[in-house]
PDB file of N, CA and C in Angstrom:
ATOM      1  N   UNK A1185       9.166  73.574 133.691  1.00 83.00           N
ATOM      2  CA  UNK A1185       9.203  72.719 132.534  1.00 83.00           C
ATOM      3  C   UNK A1185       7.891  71.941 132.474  1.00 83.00           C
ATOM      4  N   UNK A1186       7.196  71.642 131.691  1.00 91.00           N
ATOM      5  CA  UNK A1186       5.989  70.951 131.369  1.00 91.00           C
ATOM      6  C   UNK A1186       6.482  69.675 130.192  1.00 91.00           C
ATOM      7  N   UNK A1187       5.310  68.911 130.530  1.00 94.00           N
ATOM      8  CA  UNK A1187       5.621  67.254 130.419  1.00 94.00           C
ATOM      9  C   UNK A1187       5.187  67.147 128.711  1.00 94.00           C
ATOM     10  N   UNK A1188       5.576  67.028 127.631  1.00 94.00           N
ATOM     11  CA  UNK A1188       4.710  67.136 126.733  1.00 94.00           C
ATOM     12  C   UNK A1188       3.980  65.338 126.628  1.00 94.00           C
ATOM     13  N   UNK A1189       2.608  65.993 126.189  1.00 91.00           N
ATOM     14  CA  UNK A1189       1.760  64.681 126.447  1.00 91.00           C
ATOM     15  C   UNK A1189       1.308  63.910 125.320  1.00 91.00           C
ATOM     16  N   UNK A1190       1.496  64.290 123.968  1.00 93.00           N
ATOM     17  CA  UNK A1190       1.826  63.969 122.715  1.00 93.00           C
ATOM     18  C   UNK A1190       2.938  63.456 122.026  1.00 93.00           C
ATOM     19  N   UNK A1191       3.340  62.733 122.201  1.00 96.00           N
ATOM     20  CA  UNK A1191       5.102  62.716 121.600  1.00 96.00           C
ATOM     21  C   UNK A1191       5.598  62.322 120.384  1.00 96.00           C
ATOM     22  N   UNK A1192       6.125  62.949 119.538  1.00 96.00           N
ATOM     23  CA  UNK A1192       6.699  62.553 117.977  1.00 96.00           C
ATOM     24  C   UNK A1192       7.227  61.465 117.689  1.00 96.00           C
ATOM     25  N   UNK A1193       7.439  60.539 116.845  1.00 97.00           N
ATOM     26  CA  UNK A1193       8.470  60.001 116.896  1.00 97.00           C
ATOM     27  C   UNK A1193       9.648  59.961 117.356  1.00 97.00           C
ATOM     28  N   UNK A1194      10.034  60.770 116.748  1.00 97.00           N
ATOM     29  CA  UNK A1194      11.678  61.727 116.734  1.00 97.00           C
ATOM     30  C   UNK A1194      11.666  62.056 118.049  1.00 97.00           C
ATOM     31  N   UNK A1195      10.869  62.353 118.779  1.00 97.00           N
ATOM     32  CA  UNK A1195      10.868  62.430 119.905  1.00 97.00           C
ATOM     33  C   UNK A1195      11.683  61.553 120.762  1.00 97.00           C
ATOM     34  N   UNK A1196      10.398  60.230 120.756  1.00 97.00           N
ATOM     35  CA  UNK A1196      10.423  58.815 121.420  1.00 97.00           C
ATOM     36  C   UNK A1196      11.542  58.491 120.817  1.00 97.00           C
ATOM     37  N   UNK A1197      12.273  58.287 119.548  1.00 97.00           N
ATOM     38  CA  UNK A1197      13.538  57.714 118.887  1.00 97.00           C
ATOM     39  C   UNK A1197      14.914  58.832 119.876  1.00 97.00           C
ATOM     40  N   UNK A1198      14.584  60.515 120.344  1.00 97.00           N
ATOM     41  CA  UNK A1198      15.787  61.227 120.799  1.00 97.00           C
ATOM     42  C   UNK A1198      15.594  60.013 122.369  1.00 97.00           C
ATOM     43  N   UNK A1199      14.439  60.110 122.923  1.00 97.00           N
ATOM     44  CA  UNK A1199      14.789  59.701 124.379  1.00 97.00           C
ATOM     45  C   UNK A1199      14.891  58.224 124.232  1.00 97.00           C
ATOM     46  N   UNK A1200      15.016  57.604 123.708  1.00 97.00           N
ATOM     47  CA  UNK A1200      15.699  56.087 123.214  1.00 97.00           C
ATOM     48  C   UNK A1200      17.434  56.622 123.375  1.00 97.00           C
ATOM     49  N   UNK A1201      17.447  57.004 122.572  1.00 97.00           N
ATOM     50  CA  UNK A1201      18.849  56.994 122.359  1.00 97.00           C
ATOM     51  C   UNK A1201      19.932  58.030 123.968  1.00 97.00           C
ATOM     52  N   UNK A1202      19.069  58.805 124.624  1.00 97.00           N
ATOM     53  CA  UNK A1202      19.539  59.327 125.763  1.00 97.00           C
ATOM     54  C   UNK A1202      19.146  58.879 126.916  1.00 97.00           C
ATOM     55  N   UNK A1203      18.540  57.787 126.875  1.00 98.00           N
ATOM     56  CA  UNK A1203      17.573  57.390 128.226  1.00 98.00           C
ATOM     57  C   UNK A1203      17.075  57.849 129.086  1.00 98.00           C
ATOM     58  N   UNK A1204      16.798  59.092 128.752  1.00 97.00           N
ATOM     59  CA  UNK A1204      15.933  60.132 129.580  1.00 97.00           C
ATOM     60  C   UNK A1204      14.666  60.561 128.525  1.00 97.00           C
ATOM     61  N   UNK A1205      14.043  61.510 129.121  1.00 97.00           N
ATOM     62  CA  UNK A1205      12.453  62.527 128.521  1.00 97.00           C
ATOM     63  C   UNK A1205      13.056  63.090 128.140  1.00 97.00           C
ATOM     64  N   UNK A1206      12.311  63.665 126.968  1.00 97.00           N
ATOM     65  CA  UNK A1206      12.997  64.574 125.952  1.00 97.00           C
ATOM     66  C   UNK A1206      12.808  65.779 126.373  1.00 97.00           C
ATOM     67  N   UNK A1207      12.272  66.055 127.785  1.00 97.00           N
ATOM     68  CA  UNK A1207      11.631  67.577 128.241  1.00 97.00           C
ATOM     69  C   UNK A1207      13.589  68.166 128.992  1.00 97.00           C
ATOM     70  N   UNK A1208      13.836  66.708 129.274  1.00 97.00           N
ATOM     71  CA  UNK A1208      15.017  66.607 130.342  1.00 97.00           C
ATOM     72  C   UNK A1208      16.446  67.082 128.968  1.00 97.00           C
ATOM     73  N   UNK A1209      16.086  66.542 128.467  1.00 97.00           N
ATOM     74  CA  UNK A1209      16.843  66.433 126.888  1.00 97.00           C
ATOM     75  C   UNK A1209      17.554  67.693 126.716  1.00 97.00           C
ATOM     76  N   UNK A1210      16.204  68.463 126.406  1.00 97.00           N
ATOM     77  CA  UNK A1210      16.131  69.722 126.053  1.00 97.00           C
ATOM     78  C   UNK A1210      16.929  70.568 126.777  1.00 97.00           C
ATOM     79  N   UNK A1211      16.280  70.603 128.027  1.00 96.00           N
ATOM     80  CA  UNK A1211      16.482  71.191 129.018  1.00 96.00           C
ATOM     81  C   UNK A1211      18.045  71.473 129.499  1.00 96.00           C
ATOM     82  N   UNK A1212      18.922  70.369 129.714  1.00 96.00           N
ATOM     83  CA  UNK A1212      20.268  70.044 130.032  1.00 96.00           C
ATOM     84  C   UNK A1212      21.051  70.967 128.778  1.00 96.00           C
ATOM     85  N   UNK A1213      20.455  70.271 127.497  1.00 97.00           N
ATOM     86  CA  UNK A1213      21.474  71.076 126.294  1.00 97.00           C
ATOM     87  C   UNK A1213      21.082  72.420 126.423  1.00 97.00           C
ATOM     88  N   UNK A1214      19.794  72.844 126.210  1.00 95.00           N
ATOM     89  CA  UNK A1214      19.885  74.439 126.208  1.00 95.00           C
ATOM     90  C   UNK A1214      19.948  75.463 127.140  1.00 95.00           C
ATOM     91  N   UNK A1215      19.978  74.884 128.603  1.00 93.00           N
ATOM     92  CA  UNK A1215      20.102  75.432 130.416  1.00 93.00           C
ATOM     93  C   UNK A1215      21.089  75.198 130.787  1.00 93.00           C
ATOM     94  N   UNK A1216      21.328  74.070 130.888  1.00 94.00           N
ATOM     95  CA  UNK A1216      22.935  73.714 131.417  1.00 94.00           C
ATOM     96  C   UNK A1216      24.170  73.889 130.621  1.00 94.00           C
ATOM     97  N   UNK A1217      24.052  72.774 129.500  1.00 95.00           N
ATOM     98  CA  UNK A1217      25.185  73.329 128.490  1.00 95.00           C
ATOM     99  C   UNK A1217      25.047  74.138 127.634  1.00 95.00           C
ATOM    100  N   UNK A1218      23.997  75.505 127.412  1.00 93.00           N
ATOM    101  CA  UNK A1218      23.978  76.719 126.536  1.00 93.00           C
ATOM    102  C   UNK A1218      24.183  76.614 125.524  1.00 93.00           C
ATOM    103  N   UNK A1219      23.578  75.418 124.551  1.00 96.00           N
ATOM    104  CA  UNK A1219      23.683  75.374 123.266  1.00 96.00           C
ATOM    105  C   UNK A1219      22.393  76.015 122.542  1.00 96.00           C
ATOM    106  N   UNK A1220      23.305  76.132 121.365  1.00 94.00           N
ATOM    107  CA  UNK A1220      22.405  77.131 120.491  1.00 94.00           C
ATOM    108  C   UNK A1220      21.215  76.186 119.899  1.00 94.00           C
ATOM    109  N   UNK A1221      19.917  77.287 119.402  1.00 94.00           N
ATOM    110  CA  UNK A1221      18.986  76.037 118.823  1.00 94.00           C
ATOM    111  C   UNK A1221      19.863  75.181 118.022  1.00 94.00           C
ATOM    112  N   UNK A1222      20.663  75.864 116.872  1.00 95.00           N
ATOM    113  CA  UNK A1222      21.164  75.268 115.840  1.00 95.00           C
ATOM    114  C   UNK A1222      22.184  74.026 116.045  1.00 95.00           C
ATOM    115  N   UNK A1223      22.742  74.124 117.399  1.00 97.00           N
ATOM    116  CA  UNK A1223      23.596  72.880 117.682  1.00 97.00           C
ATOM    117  C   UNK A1223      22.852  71.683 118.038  1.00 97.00           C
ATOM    118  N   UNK A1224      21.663  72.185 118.992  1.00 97.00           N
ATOM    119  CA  UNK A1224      20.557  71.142 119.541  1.00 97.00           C
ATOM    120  C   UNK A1224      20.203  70.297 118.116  1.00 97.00           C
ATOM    121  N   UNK A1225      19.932  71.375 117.371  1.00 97.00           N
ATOM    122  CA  UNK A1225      19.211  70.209 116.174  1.00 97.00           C
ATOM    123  C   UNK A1225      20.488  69.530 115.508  1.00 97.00           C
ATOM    124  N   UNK A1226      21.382  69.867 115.455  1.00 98.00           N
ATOM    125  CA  UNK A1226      22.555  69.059 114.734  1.00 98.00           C
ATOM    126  C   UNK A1226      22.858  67.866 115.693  1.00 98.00           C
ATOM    127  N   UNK A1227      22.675  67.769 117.202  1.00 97.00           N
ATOM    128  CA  UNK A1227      22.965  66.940 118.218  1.00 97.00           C
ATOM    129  C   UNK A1227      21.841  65.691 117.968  1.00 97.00           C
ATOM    130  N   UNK A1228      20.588  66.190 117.867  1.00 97.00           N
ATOM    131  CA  UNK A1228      19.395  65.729 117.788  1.00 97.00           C
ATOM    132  C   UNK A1228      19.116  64.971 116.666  1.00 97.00           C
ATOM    133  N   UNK A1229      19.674  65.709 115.273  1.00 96.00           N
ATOM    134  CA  UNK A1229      19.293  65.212 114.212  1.00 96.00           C
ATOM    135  C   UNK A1229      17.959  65.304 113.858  1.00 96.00           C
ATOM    136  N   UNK A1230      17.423  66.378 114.125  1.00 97.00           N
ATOM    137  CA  UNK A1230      16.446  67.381 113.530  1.00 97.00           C
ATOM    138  C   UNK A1230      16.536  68.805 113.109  1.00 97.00           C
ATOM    139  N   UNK A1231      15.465  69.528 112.833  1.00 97.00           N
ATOM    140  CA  UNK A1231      15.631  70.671 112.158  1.00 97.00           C
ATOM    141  C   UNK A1231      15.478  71.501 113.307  1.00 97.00           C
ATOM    142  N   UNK A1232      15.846  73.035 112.512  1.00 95.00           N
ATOM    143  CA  UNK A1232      16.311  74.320 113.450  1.00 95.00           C
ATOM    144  C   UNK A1232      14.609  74.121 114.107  1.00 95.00           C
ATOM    145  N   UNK A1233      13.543  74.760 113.195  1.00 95.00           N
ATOM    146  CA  UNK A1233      12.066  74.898 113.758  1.00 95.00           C
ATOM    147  C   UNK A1233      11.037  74.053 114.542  1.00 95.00           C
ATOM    148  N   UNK A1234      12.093  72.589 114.574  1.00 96.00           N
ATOM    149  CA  UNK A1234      11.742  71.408 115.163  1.00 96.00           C
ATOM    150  C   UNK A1234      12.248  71.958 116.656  1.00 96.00           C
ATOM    151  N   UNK A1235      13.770  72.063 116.649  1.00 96.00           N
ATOM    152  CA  UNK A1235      14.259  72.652 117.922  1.00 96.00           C
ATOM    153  C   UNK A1235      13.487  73.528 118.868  1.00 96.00           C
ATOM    154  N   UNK A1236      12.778  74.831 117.936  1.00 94.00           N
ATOM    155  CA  UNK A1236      12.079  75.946 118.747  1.00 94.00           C
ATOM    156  C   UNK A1236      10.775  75.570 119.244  1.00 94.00           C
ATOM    157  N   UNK A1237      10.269  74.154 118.386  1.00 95.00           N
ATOM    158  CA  UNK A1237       8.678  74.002 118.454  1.00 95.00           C
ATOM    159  C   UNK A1237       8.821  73.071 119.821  1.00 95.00           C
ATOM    160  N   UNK A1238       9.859  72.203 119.847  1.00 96.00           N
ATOM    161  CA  UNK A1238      10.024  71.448 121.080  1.00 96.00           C
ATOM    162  C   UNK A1238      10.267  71.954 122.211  1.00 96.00           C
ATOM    163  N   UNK A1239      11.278  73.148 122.326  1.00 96.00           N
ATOM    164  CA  UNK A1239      11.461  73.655 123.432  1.00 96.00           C
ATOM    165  C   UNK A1239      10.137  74.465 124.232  1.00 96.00           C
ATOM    166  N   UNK A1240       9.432  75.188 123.175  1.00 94.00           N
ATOM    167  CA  UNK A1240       8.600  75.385 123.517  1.00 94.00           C
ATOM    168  C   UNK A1240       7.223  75.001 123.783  1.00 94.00           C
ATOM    169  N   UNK A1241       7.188  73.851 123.482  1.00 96.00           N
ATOM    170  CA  UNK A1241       6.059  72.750 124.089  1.00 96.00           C
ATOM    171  C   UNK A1241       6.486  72.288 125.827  1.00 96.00           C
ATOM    172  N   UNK A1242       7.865  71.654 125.732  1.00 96.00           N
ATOM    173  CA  UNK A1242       8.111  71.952 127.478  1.00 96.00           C
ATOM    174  C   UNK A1242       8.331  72.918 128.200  1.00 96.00           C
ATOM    175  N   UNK A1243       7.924  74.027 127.590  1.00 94.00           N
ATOM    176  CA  UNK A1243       7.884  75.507 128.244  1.00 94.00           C
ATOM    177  C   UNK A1243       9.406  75.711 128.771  1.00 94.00           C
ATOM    178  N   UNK A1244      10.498  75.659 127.687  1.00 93.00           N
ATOM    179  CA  UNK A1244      11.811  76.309 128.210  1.00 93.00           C
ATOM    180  C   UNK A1244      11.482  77.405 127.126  1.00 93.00           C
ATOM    181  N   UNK A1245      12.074  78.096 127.813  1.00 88.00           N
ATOM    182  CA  UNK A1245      11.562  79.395 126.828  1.00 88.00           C
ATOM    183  C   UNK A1245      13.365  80.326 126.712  1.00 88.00           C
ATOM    184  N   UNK A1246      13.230  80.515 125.312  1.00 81.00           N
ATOM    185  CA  UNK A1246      14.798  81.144 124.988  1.00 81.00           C
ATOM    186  C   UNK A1246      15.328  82.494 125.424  1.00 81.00           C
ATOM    187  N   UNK A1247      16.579  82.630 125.696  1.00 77.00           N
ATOM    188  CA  UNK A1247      17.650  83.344 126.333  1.00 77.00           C
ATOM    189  C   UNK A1247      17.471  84.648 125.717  1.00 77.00           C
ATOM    190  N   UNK A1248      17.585  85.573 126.582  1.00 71.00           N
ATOM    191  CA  UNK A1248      17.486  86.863 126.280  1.00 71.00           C
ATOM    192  C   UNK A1248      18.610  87.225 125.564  1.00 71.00           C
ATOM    193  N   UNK A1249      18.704  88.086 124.362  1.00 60.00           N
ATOM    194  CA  UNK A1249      20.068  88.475 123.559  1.00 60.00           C
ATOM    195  C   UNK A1249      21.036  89.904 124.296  1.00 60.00           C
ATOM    196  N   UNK A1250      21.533  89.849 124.502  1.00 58.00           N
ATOM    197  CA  UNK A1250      22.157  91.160 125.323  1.00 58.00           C
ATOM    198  C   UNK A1250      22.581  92.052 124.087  1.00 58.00           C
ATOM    199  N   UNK A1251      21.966  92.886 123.727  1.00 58.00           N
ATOM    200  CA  UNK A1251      22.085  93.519 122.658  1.00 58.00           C
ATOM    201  C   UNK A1251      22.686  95.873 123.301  1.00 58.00           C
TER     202      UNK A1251
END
């Protein structure tokens, strides 16, 4: 996971409201509890492309589809 060193608002306003880094944020909802981008941003109260651009700034990188 990497630290992002720029931070959004929305950012600084998600880790206000969770009292953690938003790298940690991320991380827990989409590693631990396996939520979809689309739930993250409904949790978050941001958008779907907000979701993908964040995750991938702390280098979590998304789940393979078993197709």
């Amino acid at each position: 996971m990497k630290q992002i060193s720029n931070k959004t608002r929305a950012m600084l306003d998600c880790e206000s409201r969770y009292n953690m880094p938003i790298e940690e944020i991320l991380r827990m909802m989409y590693v631990d509890y396996h939520m979809s981008h689309n739930h993250i941003a409904k949790e978050l109260n941001i958008s779907f492309p907000t979701v993908v651009s964040w995750l991938h700034m702390a280098g979590i990188y998304s789940r393979k589809l078993n197709l």
